[in-house]
Short mmCIF file of C-alpha atoms in Angstrom, two decimals:
data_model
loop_
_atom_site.label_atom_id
_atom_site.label_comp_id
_atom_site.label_asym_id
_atom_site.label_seq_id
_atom_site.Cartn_x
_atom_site.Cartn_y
_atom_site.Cartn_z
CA UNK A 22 -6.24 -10.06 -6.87
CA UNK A 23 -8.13 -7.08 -8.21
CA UNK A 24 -7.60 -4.55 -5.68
CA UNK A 25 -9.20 -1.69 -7.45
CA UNK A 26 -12.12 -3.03 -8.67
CA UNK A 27 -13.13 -4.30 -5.63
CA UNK A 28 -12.50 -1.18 -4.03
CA UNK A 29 -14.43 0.41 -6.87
CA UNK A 30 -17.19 -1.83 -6.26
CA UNK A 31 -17.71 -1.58 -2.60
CA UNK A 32 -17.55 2.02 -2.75
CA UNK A 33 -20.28 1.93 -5.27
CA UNK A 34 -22.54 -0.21 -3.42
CA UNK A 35 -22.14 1.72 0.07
CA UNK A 36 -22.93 4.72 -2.02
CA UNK A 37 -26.06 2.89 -3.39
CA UNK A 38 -25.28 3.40 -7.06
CA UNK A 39 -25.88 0.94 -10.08
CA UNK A 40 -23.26 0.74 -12.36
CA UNK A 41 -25.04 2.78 -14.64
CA UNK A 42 -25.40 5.84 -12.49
CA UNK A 43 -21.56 5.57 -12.11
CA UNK A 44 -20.42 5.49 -15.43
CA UNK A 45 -22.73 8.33 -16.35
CA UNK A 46 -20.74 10.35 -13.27
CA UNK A 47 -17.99 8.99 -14.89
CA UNK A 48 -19.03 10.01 -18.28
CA UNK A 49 -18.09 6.28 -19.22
CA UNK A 50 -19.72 3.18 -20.71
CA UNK A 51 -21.87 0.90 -18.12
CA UNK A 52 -19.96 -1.72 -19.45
CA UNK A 53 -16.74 0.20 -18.41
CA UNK A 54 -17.61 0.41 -15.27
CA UNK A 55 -18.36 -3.64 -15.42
CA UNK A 56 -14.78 -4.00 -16.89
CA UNK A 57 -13.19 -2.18 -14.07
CA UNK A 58 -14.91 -4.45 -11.22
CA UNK A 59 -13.98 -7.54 -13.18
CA UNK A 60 -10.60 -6.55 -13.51
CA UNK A 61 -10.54 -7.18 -17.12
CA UNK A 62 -9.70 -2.90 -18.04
CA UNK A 63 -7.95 -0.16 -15.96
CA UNK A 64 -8.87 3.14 -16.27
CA UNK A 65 -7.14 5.87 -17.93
CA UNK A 66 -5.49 8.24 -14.97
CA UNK A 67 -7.83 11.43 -15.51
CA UNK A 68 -10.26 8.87 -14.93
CA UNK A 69 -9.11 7.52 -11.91
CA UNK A 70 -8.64 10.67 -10.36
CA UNK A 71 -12.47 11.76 -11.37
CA UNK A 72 -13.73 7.99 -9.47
CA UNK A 73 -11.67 9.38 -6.17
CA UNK A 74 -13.18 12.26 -6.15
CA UNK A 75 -16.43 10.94 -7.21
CA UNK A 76 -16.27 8.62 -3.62
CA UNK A 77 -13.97 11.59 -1.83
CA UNK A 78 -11.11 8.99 -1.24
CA UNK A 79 -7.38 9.54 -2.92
CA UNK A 80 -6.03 7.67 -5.61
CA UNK A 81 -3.72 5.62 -3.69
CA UNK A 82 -6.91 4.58 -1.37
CA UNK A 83 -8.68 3.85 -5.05
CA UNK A 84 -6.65 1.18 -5.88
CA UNK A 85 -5.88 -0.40 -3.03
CA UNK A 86 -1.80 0.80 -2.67
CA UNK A 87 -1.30 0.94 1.31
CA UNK A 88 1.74 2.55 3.00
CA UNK A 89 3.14 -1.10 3.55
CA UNK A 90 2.87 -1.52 -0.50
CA UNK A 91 4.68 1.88 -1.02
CA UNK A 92 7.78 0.94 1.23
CA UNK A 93 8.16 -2.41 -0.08
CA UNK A 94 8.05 -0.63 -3.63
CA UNK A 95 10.49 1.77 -2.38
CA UNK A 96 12.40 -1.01 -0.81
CA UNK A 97 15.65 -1.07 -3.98
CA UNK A 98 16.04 2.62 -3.78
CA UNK A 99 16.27 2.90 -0.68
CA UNK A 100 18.89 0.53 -0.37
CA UNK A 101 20.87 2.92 -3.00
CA UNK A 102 19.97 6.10 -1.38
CA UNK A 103 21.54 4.43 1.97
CA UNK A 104 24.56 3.62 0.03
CA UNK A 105 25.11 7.19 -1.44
CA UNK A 106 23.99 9.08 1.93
CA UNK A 107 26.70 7.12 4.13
CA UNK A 108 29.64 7.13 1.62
#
């Protein structure tokens, strides 16, 4: 699943922008931008933070991480901190 460039290109589309007009907001390629839909590329993270503020969404929100993904990410440490907080 491609998370981000979906996000990416639903954004664009409620926005009513052709890829072009995005990667020159972008100051990318057109075919970047195509890349990043697909899924094929990722961008850089300078450039990821330019697309959220581009659409006025965060990063996280960009590509698609959720609190649920963050916890379960967080999941092992926590179990560690837990560990060192009770001994």
């Amino acid at each position: 699943m491609n998370r981000f460039g979906e996000t990416l290109k639903r954004l664009r589309e409620q926005m009513h922008l052709r890829q072009n007009d995005l990667a020159e907001m972008a100051g990318v390629e057109r075919s970047t931008v195509a890349n990043w839909e697909r899924g094929a590329k990722q961008p850089s993270l300078d450039t990821l933070v330019r697309l959220s503020e581009i659409f006025g969404v965060s990063p996280d929100e960009l590509v698609g991480t959720t609190l649920a993904t963050k916890i379960h990410l967080a999941q092992p440490h926590l179990h560690v901190v837990h560990r060192v907080w009770h001994r």
